[in-house]
CSV table of C-alpha atoms and ligand atoms in Angstrom, one decimal:
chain,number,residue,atom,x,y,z
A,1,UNK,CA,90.3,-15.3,-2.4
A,2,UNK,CA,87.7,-17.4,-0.4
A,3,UNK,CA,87.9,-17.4,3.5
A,4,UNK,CA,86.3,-20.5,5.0
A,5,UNK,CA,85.0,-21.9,8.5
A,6,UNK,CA,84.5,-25.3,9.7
A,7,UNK,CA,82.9,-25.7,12.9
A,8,UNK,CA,81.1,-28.5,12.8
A,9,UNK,CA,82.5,-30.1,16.3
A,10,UNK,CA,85.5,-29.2,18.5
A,11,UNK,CA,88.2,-27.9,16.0
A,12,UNK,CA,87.7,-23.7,15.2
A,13,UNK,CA,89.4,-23.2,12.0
A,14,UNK,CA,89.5,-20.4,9.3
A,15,UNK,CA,91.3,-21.1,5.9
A,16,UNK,CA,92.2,-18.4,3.3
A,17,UNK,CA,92.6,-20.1,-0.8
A,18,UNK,CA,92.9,-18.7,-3.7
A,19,UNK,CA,90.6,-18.3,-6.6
A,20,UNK,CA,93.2,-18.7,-9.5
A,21,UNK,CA,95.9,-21.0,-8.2
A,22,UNK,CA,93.4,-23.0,-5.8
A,23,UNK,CA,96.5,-22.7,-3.6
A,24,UNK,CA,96.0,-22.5,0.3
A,25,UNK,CA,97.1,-19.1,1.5
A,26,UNK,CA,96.2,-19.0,5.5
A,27,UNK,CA,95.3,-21.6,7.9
A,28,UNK,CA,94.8,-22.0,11.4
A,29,UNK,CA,92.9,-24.2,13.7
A,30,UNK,CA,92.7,-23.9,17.1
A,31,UNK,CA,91.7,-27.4,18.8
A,32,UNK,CA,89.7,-28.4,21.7
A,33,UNK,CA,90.6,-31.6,22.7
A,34,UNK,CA,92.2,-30.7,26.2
A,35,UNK,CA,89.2,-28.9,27.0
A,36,UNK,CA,86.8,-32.0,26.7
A,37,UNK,CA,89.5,-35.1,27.3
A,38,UNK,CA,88.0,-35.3,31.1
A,39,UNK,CA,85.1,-36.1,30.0
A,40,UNK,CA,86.2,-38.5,27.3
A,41,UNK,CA,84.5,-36.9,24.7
A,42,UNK,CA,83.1,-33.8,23.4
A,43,UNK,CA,80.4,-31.9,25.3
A,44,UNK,CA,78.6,-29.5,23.0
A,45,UNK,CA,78.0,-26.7,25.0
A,46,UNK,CA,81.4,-26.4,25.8
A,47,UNK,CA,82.9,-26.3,22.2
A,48,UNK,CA,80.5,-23.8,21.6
A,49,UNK,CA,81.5,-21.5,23.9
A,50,UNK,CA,85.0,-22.2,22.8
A,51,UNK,CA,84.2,-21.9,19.4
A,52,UNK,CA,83.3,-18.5,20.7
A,53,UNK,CA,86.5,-17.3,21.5
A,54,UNK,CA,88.4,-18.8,19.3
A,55,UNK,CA,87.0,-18.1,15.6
A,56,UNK,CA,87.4,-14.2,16.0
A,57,UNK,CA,90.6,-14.5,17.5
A,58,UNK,CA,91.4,-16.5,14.6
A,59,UNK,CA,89.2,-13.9,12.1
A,60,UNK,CA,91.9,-10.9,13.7
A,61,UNK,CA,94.8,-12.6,11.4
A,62,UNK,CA,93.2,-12.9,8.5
A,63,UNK,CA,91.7,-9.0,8.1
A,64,UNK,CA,94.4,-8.1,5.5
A,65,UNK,CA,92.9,-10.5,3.2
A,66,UNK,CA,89.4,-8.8,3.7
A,67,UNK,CA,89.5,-6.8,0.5
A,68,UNK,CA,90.6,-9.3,-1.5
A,69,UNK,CA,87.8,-11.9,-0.6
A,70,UNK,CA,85.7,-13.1,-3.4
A,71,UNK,CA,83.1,-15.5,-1.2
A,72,UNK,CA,83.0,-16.9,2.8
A,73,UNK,CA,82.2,-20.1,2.9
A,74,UNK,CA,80.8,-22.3,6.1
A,75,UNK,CA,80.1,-25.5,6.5
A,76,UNK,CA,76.6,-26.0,7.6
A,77,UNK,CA,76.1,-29.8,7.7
A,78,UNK,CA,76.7,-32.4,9.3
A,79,UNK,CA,77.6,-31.8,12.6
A,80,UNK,CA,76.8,-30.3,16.2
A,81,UNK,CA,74.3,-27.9,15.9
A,82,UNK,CA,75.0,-25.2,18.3
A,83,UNK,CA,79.0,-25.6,17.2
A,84,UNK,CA,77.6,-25.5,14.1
A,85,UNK,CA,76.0,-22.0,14.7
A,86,UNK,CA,79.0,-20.3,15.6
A,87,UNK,CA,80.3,-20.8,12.6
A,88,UNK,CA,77.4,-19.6,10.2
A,89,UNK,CA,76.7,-16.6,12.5
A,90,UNK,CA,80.5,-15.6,11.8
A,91,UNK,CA,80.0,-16.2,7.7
A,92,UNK,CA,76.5,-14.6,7.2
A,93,UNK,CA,77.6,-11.6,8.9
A,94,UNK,CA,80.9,-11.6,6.9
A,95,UNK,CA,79.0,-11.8,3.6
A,96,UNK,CA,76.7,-9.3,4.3
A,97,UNK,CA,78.9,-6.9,5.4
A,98,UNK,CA,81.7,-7.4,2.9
A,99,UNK,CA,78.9,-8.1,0.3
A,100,UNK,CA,79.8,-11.0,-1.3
A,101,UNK,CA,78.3,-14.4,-1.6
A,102,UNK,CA,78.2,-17.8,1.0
A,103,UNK,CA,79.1,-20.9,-0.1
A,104,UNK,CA,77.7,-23.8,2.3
A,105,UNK,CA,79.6,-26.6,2.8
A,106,UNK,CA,79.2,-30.4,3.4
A,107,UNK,CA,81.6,-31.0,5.7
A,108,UNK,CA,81.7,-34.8,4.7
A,109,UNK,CA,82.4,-33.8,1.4
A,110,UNK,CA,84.9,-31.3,2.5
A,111,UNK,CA,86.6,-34.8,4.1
A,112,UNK,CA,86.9,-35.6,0.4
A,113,UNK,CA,88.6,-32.5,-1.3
A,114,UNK,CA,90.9,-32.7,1.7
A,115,UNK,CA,92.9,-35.0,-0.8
A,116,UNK,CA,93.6,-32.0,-3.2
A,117,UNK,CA,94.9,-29.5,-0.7
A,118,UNK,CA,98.2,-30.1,-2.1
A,119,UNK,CA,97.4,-32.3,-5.1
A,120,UNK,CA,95.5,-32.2,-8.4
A,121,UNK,CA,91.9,-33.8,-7.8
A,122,UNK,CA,91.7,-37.3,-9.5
A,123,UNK,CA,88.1,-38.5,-10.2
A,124,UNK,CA,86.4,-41.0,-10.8
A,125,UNK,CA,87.4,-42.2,-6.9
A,126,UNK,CA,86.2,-45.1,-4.1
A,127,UNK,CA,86.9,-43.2,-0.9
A,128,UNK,CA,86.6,-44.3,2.2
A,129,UNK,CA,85.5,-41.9,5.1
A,130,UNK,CA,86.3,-42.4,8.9
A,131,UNK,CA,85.8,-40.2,11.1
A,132,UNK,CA,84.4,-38.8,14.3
A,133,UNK,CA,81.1,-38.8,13.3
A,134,UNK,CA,80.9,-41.3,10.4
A,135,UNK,CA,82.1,-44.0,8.4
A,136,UNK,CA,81.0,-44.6,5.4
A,137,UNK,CA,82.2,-45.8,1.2
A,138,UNK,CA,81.1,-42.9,-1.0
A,139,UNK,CA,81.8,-43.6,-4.9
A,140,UNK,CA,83.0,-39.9,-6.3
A,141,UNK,CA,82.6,-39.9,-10.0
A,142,UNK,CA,82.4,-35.6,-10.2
A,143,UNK,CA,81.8,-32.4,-8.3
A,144,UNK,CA,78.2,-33.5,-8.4
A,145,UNK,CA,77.8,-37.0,-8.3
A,146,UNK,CA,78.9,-38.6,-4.5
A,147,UNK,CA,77.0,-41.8,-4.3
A,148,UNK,CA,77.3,-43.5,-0.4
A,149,UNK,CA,77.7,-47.4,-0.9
A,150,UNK,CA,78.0,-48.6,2.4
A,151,UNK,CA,77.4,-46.9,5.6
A,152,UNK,CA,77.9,-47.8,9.5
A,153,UNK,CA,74.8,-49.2,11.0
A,154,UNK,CA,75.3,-47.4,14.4
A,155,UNK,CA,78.8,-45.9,15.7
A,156,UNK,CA,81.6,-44.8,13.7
A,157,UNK,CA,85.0,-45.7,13.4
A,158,UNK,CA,86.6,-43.0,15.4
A,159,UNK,CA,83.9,-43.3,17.6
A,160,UNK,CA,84.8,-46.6,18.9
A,161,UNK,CA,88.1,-45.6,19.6
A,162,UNK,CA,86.7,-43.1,21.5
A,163,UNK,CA,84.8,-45.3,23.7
A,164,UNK,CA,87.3,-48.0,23.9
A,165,UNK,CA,90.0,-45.3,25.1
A,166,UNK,CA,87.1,-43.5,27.5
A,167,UNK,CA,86.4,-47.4,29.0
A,168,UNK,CA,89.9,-47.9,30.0
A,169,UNK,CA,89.9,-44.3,31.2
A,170,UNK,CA,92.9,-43.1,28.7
A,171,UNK,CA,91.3,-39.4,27.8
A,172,UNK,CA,90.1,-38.2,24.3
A,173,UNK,CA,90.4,-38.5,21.6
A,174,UNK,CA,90.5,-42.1,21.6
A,175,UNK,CA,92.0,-42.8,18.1
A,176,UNK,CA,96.1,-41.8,18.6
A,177,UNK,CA,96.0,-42.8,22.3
A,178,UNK,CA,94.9,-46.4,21.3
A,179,UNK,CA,96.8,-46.5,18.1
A,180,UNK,CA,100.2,-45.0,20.1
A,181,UNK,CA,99.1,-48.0,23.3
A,182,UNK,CA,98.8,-50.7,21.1
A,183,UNK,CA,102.3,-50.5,19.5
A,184,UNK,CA,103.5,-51.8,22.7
A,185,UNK,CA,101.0,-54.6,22.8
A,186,UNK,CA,99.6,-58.2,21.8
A,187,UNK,CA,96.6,-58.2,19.5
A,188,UNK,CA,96.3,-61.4,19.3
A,189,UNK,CA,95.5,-61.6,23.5
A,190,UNK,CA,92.0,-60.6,23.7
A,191,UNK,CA,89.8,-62.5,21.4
A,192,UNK,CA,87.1,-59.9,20.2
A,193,UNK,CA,84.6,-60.3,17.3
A,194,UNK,CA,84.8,-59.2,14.4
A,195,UNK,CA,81.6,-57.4,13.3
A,196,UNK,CA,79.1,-59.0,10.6
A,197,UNK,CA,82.0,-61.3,9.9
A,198,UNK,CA,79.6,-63.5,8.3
A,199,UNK,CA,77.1,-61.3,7.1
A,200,UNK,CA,76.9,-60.5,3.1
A,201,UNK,CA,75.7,-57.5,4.1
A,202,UNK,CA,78.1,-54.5,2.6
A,203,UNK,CA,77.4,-52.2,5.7
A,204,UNK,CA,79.6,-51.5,8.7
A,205,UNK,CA,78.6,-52.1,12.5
A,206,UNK,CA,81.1,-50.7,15.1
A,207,UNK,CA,78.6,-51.1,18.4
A,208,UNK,CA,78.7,-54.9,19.1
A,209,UNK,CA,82.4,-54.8,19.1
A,210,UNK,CA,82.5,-51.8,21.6
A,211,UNK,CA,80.2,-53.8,24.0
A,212,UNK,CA,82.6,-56.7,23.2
A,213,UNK,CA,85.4,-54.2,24.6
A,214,UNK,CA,83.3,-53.4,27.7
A,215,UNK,CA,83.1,-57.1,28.6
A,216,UNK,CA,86.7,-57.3,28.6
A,217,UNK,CA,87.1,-54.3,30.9
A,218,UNK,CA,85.2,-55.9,33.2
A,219,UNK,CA,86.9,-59.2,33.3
A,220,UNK,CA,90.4,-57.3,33.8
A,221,UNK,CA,88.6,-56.1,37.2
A,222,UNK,CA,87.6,-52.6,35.7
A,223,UNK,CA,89.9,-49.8,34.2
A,224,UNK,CA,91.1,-49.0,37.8
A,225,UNK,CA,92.2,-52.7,38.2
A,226,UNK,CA,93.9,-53.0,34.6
A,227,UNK,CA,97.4,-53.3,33.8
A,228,UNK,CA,99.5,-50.7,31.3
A,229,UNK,CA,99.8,-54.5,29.7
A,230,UNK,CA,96.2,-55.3,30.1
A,231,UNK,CA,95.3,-51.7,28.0
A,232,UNK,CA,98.3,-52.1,25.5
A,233,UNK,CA,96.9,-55.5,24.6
A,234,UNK,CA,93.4,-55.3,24.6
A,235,UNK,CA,93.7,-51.5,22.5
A,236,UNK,CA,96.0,-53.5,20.2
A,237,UNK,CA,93.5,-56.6,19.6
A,238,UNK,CA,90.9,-53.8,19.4
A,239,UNK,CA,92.3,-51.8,16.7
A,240,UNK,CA,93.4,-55.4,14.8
A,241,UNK,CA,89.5,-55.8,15.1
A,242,UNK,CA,88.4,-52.5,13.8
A,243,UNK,CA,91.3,-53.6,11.0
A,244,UNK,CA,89.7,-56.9,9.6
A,245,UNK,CA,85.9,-55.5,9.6
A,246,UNK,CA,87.1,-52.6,7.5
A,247,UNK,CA,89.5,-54.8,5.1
A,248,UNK,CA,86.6,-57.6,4.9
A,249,UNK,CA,83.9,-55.3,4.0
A,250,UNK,CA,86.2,-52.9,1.6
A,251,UNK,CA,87.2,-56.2,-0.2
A,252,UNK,CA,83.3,-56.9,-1.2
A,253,UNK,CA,83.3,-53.6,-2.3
A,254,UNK,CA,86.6,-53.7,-4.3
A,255,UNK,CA,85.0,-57.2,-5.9
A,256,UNK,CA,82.1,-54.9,-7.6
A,257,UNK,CA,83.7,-51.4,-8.3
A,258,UNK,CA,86.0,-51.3,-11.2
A,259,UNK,CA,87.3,-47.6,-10.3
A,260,UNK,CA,91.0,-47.8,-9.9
A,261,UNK,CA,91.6,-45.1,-7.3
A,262,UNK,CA,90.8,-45.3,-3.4
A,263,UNK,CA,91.5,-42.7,-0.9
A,264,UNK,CA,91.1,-43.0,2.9
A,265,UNK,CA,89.9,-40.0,4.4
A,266,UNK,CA,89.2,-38.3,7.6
A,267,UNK,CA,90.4,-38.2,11.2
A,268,UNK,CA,90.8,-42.3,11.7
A,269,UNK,CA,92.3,-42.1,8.3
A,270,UNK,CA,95.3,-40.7,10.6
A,271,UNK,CA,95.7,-44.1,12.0
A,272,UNK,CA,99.1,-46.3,10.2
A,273,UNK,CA,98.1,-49.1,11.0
A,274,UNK,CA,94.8,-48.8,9.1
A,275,UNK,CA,96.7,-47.0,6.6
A,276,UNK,CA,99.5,-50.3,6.3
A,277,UNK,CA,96.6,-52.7,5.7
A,278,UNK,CA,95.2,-50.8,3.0
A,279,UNK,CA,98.6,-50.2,1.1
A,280,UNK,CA,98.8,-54.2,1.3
A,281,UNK,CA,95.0,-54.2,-0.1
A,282,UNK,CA,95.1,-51.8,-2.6
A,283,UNK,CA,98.3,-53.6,-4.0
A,284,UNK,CA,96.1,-56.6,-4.0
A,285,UNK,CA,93.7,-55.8,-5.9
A,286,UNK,CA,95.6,-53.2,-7.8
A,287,UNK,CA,94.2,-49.8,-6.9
A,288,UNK,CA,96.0,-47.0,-6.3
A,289,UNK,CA,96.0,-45.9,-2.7
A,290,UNK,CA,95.1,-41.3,-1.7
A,291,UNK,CA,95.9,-40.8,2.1
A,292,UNK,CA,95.2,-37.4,3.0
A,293,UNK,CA,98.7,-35.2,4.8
A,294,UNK,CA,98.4,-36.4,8.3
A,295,UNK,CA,97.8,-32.0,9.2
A,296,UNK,CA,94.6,-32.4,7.3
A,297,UNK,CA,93.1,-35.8,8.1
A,298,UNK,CA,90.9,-34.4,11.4
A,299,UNK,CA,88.7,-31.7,10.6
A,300,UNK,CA,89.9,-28.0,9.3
A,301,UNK,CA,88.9,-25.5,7.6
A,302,UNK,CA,91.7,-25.7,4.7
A,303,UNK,CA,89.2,-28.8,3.1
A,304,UNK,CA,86.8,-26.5,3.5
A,305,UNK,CA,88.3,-24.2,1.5
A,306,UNK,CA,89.6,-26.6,-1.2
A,307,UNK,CA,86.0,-28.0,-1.8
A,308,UNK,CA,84.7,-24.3,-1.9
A,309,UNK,CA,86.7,-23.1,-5.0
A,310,UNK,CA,85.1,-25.8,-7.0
A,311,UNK,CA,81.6,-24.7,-5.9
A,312,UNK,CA,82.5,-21.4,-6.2
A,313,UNK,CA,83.3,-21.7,-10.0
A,314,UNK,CA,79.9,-23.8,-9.8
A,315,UNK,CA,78.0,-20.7,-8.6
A,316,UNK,CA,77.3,-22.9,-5.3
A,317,UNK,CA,76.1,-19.6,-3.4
A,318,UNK,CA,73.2,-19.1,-0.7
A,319,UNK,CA,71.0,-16.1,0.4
A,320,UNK,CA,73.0,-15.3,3.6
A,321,UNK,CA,69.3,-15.2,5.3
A,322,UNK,CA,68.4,-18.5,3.8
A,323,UNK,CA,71.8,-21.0,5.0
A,324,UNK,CA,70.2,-23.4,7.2
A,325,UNK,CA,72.0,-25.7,10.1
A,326,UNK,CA,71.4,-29.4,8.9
A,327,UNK,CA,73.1,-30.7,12.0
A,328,UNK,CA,73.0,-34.6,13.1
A,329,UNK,CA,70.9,-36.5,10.4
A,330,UNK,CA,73.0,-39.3,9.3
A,331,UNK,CA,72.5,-40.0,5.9
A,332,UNK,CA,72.2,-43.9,5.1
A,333,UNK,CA,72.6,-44.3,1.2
A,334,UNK,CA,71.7,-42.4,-2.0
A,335,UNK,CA,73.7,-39.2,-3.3
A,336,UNK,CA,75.5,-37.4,-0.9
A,337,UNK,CA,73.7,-34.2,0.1
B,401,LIG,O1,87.4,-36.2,11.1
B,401,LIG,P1,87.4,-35.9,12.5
B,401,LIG,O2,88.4,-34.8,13.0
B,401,LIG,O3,86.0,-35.4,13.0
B,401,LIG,C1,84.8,-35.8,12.5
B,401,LIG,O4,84.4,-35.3,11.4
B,401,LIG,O5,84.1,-36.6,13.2
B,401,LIG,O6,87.7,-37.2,13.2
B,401,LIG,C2,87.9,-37.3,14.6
B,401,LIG,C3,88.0,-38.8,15.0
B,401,LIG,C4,88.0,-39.0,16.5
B,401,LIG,O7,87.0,-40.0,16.8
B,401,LIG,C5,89.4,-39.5,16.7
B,401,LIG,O8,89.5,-40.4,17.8
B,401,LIG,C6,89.7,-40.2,15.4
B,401,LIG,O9,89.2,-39.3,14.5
B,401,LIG,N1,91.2,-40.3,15.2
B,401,LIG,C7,91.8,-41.5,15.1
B,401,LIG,C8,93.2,-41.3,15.0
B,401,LIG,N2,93.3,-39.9,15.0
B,401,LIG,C9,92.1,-39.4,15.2
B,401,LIG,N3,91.3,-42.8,15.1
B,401,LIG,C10,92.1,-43.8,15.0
B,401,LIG,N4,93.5,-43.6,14.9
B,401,LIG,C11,94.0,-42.4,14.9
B,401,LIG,N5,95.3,-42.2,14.8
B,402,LIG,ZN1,85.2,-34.3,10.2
């Protein structure tokens, strides 16, 4: 069996798989989110601490796996650095003392294998990640081979619901506050842009709509002054923004690849509405449409695991004394790393 960490931002998770059956045998996470939704988003220090507690109490339940355990793995990039630490500290000292190899992790590509927690991996895929901390088009043709084809220029998906949720002061995390809002309201209201509309560029931008957002804060009078009408509206002709930039820019892309399978993946990948447009997409243009289970679309450590049993039959392993933190560099195109 392989026990695995993720804590690469505010969710302290441990997963158990195993080795033969690539089946998930343990899992917990323990989440954050009330801890940092006052300040309307995470605050590092903080989830470190918390990651503190929380991954040994976590590491208690799993110690009658401990002599069956083949390989820890960890993720160890992208992310937080000092939630990041936590993390690794807990795996190196794990391998060393159970004597048995580390498997690092890309946490973005652990967004990926999140799709075969319950189902056989199909490759070649087009997957689209959106998440927290990125957003991104990543062409998976193997284990080895991730190729990013479009990336955001500055925030991320999830990040823009975070702000647009923190500007009309609804708590974090942003994306199933705004998504649950704009059920009740009119996105059609508030007429917001939608970004590099008419750009060629195959890139996404998520900042210029967010100041967009801001503007129509302040013309409501400020959060303080807005209506549970004004914020229904304006999250609902938000997320309809958010909505057509990712549809418009996805179709360019669908235009070139000829790879039949597209997955959305991570934590905005959560969000129905998003998920509705791309069912009416994909039968479009006749792909077949992954959505990750809606327990596995934030971070965990179960994905973790998942995308550790392939790199442990790879021989994926690192010198305890030699895993690194590669913590906020945002990767732009090229392989994924
Ligand atoms: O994948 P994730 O757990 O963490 C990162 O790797 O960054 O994603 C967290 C992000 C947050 O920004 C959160 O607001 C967003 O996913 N999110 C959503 C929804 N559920 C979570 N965004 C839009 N709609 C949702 N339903
Ligand atoms: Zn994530």
């Amino acid at each position: 069996m392989i026990l695995s960490i993720e804590s690469s931002c505010d969710d302290s998770s441990i997963s158990i798989t195993e080795i033969a059956t690539k089946k998930l045998i343990y899992h917990k996470k323990i989440s954050q989110e009330a801890e940092h939704s006052c300040y309307g988003g995470v605050v590092p220090e903080l989830a470190s601490r918390l990651h503190a507690v929380a991954l040994p109490k976590i590491l208690e339940e799993t110690k009658p796996y401990f002599n069956k355990l083949k390989a820890i793995a960890v993720t160890n990039q992208p992310g937080l650095g000092i939630t990041l630490l936590e993390g690794i500290a807990m795996s190196k000292t794990l391998a060393v003392i159970l004597d048995i190899p580390l498997i690092p992790v890309h946490h973005l590509k652990g967004h990926i294998y999140s799709l075969f927690i319950e189902k056989e991996a199909t490759l070649p895929l087009l997957v689209l990640l959106i998440s927290g901390g990125h957003t991104q088009v990543i062409r998976v043709e193997s284990f080895e081979r991730m190729e990013i084809l479009a990336t955001s220029m500055d925030d991320s998906v999830g990040e823009s619901f975070d702000k647009t949720a923190k500007m009309m002061g609804l708590g974090y995390p942003g994306g199933p506050l705004i998504e649950a809002l704009a059920l009740q309201g009119d996105e059609d209201r508030f007429d917001l842009p939608v970004p590099l509309r008419n750009s060629s560029l195959i890139a996404f931008s998520l900042s210029g709509l967010k100041n967009a957002v801001r503007l129509k804060v302040e013309a409501c009078g400020g959060k303080e002054k807005m209506s549970e009408q004004d914020k229904a509206d304006l999250s609902a002709s938000f997320q309809k923004a958010v909505k057509l930039h990712l549809l418009q820019k996805s179709k360019k892309i669908f235009a070139k690849e000829q790879i039949k399978d597209f997955a959305i993946v991570g934590g905005a990948s959560a969000n129905k509405y998003i998920r509705n447009a791309y069912e009416k997409l994909c039968a479009e243009f006749d792909k077949t449409l992954h959505v990750v289970p809606l327990e596995y679309c934030s971070d965990n450590a179960a994905m973790i695991g998942r995308y550790a049993l392939d790199a442990y039959d790879k021989k994926e392993f690192i010198d305890p004394h030699e895993i690194d933190i590669i913590s906020t560099k945002k990767q732009q195109s090229g392989m994924l790393l």
